[in-house]
GROMACS .gro file of C-alpha atoms in nm:
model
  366
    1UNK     CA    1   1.139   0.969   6.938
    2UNK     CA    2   0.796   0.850   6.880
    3UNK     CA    3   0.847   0.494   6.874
    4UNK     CA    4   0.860   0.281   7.239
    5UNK     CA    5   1.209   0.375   7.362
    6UNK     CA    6   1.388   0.344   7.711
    7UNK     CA    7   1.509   0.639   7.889
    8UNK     CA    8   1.835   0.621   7.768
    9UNK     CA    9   1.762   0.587   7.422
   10UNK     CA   10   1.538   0.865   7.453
   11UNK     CA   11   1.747   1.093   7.621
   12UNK     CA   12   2.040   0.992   7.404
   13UNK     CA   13   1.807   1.092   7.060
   14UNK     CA   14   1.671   1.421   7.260
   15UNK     CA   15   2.086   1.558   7.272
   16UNK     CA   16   2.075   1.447   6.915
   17UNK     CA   17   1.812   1.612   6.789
   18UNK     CA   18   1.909   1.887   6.998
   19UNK     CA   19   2.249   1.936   6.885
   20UNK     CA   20   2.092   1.859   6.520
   21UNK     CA   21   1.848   2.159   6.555
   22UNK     CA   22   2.126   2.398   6.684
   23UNK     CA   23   2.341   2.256   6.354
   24UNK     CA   24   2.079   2.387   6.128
   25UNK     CA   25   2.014   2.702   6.293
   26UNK     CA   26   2.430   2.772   6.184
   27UNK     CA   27   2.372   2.702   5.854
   28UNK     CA   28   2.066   2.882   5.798
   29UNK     CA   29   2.219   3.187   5.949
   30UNK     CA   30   2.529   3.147   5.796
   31UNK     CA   31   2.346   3.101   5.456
   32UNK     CA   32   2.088   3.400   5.469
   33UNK     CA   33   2.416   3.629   5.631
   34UNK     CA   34   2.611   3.496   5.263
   35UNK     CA   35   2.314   3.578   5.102
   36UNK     CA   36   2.261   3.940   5.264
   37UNK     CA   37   2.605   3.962   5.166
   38UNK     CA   38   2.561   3.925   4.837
   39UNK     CA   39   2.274   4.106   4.777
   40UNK     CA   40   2.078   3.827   4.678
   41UNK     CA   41   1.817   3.831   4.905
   42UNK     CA   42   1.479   3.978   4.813
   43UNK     CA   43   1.221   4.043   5.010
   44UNK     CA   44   0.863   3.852   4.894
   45UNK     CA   45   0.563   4.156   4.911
   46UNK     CA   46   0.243   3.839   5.026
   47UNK     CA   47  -0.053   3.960   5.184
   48UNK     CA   48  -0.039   3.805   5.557
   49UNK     CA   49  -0.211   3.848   5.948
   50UNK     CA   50   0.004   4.047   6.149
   51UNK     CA   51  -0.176   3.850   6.422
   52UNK     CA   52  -0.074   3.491   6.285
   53UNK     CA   53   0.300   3.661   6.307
   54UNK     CA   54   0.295   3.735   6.656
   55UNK     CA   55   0.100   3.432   6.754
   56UNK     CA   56   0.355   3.194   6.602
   57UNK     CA   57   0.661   3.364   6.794
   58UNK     CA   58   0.463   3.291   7.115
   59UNK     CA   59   0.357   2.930   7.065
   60UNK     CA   60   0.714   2.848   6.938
   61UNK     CA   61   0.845   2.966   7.279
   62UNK     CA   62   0.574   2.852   7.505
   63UNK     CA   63   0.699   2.551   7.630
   64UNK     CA   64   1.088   2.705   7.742
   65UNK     CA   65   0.876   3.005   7.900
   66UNK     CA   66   0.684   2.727   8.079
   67UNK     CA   67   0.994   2.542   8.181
   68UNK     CA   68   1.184   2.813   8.315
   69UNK     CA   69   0.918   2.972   8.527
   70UNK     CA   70   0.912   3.251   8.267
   71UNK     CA   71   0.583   3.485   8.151
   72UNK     CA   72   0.581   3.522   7.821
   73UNK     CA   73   0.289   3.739   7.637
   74UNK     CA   74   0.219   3.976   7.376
   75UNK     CA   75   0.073   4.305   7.371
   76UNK     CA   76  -0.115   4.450   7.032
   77UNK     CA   77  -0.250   4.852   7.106
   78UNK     CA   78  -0.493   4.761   6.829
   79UNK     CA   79  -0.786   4.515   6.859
   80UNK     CA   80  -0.769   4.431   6.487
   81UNK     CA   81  -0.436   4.534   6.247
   82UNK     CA   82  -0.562   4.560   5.880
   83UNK     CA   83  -0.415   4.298   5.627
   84UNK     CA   84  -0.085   4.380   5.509
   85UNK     CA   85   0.146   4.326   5.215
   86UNK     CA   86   0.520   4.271   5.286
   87UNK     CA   87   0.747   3.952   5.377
   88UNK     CA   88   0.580   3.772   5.691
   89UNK     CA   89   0.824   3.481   5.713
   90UNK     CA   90   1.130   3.733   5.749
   91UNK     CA   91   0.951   3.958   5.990
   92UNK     CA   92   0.903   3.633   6.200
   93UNK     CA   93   1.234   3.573   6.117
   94UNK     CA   94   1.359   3.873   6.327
   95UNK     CA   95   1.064   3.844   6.596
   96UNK     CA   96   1.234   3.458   6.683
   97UNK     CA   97   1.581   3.628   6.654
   98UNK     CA   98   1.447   3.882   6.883
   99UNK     CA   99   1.247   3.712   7.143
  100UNK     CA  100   1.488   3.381   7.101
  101UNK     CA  101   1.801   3.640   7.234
  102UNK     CA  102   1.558   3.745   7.564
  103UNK     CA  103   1.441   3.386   7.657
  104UNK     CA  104   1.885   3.302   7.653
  105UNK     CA  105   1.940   3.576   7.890
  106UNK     CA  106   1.610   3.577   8.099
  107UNK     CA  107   1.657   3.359   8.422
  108UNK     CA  108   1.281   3.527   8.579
  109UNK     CA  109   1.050   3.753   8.512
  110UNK     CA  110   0.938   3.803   8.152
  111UNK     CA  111   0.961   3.833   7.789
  112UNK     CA  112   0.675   4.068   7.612
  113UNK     CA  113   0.642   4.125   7.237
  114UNK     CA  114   0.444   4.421   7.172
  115UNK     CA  115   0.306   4.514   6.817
  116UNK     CA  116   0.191   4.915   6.844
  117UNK     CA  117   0.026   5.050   6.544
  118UNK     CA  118   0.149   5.468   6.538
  119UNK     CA  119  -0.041   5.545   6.254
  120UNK     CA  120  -0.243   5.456   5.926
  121UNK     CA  121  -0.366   5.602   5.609
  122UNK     CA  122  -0.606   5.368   5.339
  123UNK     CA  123  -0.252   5.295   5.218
  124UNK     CA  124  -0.025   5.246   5.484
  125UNK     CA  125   0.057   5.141   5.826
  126UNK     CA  126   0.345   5.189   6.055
  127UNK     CA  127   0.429   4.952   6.336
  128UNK     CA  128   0.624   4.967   6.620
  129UNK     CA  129   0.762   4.634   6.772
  130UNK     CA  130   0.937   4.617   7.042
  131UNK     CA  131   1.088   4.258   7.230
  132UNK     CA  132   1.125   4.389   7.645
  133UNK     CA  133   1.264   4.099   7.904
  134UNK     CA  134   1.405   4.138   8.255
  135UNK     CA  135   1.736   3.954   8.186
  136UNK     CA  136   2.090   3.991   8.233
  137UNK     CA  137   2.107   4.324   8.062
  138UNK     CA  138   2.405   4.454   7.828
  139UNK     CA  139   2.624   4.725   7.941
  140UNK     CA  140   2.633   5.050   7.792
  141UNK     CA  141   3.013   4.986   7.620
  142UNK     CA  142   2.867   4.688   7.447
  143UNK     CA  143   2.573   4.808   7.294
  144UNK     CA  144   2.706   4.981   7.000
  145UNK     CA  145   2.877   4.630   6.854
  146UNK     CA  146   2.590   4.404   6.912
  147UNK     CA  147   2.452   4.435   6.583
  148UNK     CA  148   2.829   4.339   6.453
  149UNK     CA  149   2.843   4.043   6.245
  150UNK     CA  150   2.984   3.808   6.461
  151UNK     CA  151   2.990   3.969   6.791
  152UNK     CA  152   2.822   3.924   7.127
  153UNK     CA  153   2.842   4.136   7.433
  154UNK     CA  154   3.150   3.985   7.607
  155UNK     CA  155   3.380   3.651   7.616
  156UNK     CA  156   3.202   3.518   7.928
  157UNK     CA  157   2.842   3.578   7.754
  158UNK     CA  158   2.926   3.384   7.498
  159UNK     CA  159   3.101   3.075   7.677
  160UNK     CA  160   2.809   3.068   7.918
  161UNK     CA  161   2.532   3.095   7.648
  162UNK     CA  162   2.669   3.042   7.289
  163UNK     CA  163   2.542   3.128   6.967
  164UNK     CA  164   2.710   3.263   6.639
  165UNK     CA  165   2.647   3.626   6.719
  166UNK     CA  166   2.467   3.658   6.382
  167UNK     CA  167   2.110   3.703   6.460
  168UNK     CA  168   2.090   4.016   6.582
  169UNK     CA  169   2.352   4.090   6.294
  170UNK     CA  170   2.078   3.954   6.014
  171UNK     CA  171   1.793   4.140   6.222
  172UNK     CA  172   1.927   4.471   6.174
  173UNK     CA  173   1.996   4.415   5.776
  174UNK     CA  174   1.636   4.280   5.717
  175UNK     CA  175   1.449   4.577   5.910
  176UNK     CA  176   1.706   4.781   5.688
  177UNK     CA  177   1.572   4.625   5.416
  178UNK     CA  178   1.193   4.661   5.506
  179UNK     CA  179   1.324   5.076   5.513
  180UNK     CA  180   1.308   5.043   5.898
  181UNK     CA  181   1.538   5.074   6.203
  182UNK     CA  182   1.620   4.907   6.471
  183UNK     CA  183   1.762   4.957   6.833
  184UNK     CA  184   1.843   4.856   7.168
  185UNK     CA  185   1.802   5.033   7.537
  186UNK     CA  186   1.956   4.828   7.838
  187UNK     CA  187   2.030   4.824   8.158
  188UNK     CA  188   2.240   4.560   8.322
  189UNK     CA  189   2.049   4.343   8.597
  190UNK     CA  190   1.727   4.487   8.472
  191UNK     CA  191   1.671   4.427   8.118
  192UNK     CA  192   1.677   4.503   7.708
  193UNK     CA  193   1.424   4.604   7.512
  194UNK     CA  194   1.524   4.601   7.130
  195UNK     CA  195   1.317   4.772   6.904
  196UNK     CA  196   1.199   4.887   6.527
  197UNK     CA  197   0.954   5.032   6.342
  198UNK     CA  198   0.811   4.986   5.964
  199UNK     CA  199   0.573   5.089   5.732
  200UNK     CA  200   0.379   4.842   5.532
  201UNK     CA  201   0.152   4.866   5.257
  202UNK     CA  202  -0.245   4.775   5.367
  203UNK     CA  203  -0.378   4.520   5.199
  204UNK     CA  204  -0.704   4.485   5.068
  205UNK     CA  205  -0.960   4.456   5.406
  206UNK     CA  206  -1.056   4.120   5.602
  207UNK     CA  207  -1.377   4.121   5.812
  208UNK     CA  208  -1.188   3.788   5.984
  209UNK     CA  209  -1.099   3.845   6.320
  210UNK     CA  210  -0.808   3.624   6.521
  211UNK     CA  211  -0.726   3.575   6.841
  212UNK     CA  212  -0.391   3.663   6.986
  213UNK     CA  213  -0.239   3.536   7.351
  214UNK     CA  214  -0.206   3.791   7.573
  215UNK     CA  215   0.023   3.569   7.780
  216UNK     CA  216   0.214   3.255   7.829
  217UNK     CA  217  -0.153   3.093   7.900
  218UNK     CA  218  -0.136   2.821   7.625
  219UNK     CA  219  -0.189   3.004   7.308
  220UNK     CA  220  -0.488   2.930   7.050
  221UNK     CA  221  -0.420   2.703   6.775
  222UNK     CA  222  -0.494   2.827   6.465
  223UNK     CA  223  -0.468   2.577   6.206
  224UNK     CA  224  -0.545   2.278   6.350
  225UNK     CA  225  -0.877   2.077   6.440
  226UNK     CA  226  -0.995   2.188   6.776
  227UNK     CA  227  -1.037   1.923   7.055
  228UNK     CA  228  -1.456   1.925   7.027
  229UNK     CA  229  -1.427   1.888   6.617
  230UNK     CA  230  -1.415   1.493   6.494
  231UNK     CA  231  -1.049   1.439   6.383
  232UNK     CA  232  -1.059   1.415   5.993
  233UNK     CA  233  -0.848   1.097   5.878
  234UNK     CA  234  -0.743   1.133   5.555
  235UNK     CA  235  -0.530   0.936   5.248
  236UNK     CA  236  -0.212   1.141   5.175
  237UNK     CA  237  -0.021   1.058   4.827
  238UNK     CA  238   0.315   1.130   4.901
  239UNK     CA  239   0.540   1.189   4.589
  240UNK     CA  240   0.930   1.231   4.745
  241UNK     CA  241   1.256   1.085   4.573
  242UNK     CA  242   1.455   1.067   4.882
  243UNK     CA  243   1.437   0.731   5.069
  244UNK     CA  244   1.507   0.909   5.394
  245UNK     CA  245   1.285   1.170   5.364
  246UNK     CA  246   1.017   0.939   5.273
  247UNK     CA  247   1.054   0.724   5.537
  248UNK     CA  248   1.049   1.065   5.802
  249UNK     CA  249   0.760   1.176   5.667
  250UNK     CA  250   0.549   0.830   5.626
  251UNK     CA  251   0.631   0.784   6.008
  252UNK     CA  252   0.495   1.163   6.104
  253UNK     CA  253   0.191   1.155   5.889
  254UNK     CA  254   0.077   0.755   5.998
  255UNK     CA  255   0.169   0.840   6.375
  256UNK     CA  256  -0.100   1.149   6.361
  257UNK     CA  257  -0.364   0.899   6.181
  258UNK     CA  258  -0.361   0.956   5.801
  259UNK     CA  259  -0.292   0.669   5.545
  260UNK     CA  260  -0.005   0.730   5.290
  261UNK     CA  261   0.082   0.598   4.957
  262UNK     CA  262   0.466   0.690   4.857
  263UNK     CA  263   0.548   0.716   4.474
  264UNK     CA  264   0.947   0.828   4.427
  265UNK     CA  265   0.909   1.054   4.116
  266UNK     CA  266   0.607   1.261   3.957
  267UNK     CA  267   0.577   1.004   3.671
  268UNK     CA  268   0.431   0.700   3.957
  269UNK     CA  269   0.271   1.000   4.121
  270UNK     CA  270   0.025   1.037   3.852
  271UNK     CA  271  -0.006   0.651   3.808
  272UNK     CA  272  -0.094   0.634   4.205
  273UNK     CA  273  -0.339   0.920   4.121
  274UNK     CA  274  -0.542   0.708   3.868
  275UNK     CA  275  -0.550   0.397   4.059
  276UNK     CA  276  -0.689   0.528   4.387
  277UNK     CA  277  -0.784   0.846   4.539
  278UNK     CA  278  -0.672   1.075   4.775
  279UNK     CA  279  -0.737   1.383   5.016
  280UNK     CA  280  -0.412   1.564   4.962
  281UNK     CA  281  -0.074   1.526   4.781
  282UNK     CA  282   0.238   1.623   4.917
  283UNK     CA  283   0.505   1.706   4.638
  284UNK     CA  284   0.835   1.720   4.575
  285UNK     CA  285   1.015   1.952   4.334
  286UNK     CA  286   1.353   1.787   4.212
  287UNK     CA  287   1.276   1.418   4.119
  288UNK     CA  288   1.389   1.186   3.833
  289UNK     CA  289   1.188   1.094   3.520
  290UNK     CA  290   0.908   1.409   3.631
  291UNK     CA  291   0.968   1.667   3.864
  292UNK     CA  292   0.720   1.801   4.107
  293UNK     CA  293   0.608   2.078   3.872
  294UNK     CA  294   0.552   1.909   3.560
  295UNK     CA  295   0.348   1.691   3.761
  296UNK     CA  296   0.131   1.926   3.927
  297UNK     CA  297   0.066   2.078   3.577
  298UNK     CA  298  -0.074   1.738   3.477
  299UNK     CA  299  -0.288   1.741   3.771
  300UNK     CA  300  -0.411   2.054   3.717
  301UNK     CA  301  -0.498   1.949   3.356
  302UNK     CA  302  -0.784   1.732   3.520
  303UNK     CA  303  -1.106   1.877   3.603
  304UNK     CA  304  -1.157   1.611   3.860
  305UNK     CA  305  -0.846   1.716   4.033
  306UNK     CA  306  -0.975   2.080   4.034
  307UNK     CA  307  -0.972   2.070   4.389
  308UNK     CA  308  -0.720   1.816   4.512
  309UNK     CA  309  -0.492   2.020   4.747
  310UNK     CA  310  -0.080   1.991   4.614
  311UNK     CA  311   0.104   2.084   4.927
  312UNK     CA  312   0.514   2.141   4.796
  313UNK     CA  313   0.793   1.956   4.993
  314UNK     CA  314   1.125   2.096   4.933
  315UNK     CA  315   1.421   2.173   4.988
  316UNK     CA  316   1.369   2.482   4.778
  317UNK     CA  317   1.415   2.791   4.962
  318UNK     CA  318   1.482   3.092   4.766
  319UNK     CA  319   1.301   3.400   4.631
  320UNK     CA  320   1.080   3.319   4.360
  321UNK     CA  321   1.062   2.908   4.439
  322UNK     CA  322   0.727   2.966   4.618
  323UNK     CA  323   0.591   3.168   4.332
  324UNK     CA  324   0.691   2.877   4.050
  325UNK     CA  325   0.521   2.640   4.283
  326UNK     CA  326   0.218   2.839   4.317
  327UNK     CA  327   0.206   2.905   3.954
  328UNK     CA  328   0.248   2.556   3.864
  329UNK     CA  329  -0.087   2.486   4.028
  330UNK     CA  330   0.047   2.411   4.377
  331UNK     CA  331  -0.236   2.525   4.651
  332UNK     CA  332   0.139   2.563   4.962
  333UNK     CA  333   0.441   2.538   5.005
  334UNK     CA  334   0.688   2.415   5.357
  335UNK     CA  335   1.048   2.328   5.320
  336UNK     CA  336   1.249   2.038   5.404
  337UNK     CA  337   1.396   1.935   5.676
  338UNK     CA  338   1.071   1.853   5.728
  339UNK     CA  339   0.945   1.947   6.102
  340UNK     CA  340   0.659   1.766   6.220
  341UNK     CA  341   0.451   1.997   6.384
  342UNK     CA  342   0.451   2.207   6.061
  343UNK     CA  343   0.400   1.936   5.815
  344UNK     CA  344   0.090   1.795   6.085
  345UNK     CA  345  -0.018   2.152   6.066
  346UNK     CA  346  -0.009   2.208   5.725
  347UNK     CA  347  -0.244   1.871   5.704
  348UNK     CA  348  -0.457   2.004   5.923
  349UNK     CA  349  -0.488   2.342   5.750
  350UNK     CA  350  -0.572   2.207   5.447
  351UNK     CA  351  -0.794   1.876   5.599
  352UNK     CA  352  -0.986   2.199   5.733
  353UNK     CA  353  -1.136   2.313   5.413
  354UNK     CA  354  -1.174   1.925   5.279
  355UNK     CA  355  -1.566   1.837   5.316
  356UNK     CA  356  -1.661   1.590   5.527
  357UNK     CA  357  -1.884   1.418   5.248
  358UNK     CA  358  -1.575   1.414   5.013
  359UNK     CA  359  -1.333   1.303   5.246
  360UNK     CA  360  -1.229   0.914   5.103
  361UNK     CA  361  -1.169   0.790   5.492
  362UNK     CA  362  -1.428   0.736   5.764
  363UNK     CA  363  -1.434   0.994   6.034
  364UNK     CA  364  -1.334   0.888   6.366
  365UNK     CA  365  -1.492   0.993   6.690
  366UNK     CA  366  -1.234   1.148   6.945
   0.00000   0.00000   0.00000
């Protein structure tokens, strides 16, 4: 889709990746339901910026808002949360299952995700959230089965607007598990507005201060190189098995300006890393003759690679695979399929903190 296409090939590859994208939203929910299920889903306890959360949701939904004449904002009843400790990718997890469930059945009007902070101790803080739109509304027979596994508000609902009927389903077991609950009040014609509340341990305090949109103006951007900053080219080693996934990546990571060198298992990875150098490595985990981790450990070993950011690329998802990456020396971690705003973000992150004077490309002038 980034390469010169005509306007049937492009709208031909927009319904795949479309119907591609809706594929993998299935399996993920079908996969974290199995796992819920099974009780083996844990919860990761990371220190994170309740403002990042609630930023992310908004950007991610920007552009529909935009497109369907929608405002979409957020409203925080604190100028500055505290740090907390507690599982930030499954609390935006619930705030995209949330707000993704309003933008369906919102034709006009708007979609508001407020954060309210009730009360805090030096320990704790609880949090209201609550996800208001002006849609179609559910009627008052309905709401009690919504949070059913399975189940949407009527037949008609879901022929005209699909889904699995599992979000809301997985919502209401994760807020369970964060020892919260969560609820709905509707009218039909006028509106939802589902809600929850949790308590989160504080963690220790941040003197940083972010930014959060206040509307469906476009949002900051947080990690990436603002439009008055020189862009920061850089030379990525990228250390992936997969032919596919190598050839994905390559294409994202050339297309935004950065040189890559591809080795296919940790073993050439380390060869690439003695013959040349480079800005930042992107990793794999499961690879022939050495896997991702072994590798990094090598690199680590190195004092000139002290610094060398190792950015994980995997398909590894579950509890505890973030920590063994981390552990092994990795500085982050995203998961495959690969997206390319998030792995152009992640560069960009991590280009951020890279010193111009050490950087092994020119810079380039905007």
């Amino acid at each position: 889709l980034q390469t010169d296409l005509t306007t049937n090939q492009s709208e031909n590859l927009q319904t795949v990746m479309s119907c591609a994208d809706s594929l993998l939203n299935i399996v993920n929910d079908i996969l974290d339901f199995s796992k819920i299920e099974a009780g083996k889903l844990e919860l990761e306890v990371l220190e994170f910026n309740l403002e990042h959360v609630i930023n992310d949701v908004i950007k991610l939904f920007f552009a529909e808002a935009l497109h369907k004449g929608i405002l979409i904002q957020a409203q925080m009843n604190s100028e500055k949360f505290p740090a907390l400790l507690g599982d930030a990718h499954r609390l935006r997890q619930v705030l995209i299952n949330l707000v993704g469930n309003a933008m369906k059945f919102t034709k006009q009007g708007e979609v508001t995700v407020s954060a309210m902070l009730q009360h805090q101790t030096a320990s704790q803080t609880a949090i209201r959230f609550e996800v208001r739109d002006t849609g179609v509304g559910i009627d008052a027979s309905q709401l009690e089965k919504i949070f059913a596994s399975f189940t949407q508000a009527d037949g008609a609902t879901t022929r005209q607007f699909g889904g699995t009927g599992l979000g809301l389903s997985i919502s209401k077991q994760l807020i369970e598990m964060m020892g919260g609950q969560i609820g709905v009040e509707s009218k039909p014609g006028i509106g939802s507005t589902f809600s929850f509340s949790i308590t989160l341990p504080v963690a220790e305090q941040s003197d940083q201060k972010t930014d959060v949109p206040t509307s469906s103006s476009p949002p900051k951007e947080i990690d990436t190189i603002s439009k008055s900053d020189p862009s920061k080219t850089v030379k990525i080693l990228l250390v992936e098995d997969n032919i596919v996934n190598r050839k994905v990546a390559t294409g994202l990571l050339k297309n935004a300006g950065h040189e890559v060198t591809c080795a296919v298992n940790g073993l050439e990875g380390l060869n690439a890393l003695e013959c040349d150098t480079f800005d930042i490595v992107l990793m794999d985990i499961q690879m022939p003759v050495m896997d991702g981790l072994e590798a990094t450990r090598h690199i680590r070993s190195q004092p000139q690679y002290e610094s060398l950011p190792v950015i994980a690329m995997t398909a590894h998802a579950m509890k505890g695979d973030r920590e063994k990456c981390l552990e092994s020396g990795m500085n982050d971690y995203i998961t495959k399929p690969i997206k390319g705003d998030v792995l152009r973000g992640m560069i960009d992150k991590w280009v951020k903190q890279i010193p111009l004077e050490v950087l092994t490309t020119p810079v380039a002038d905007n």
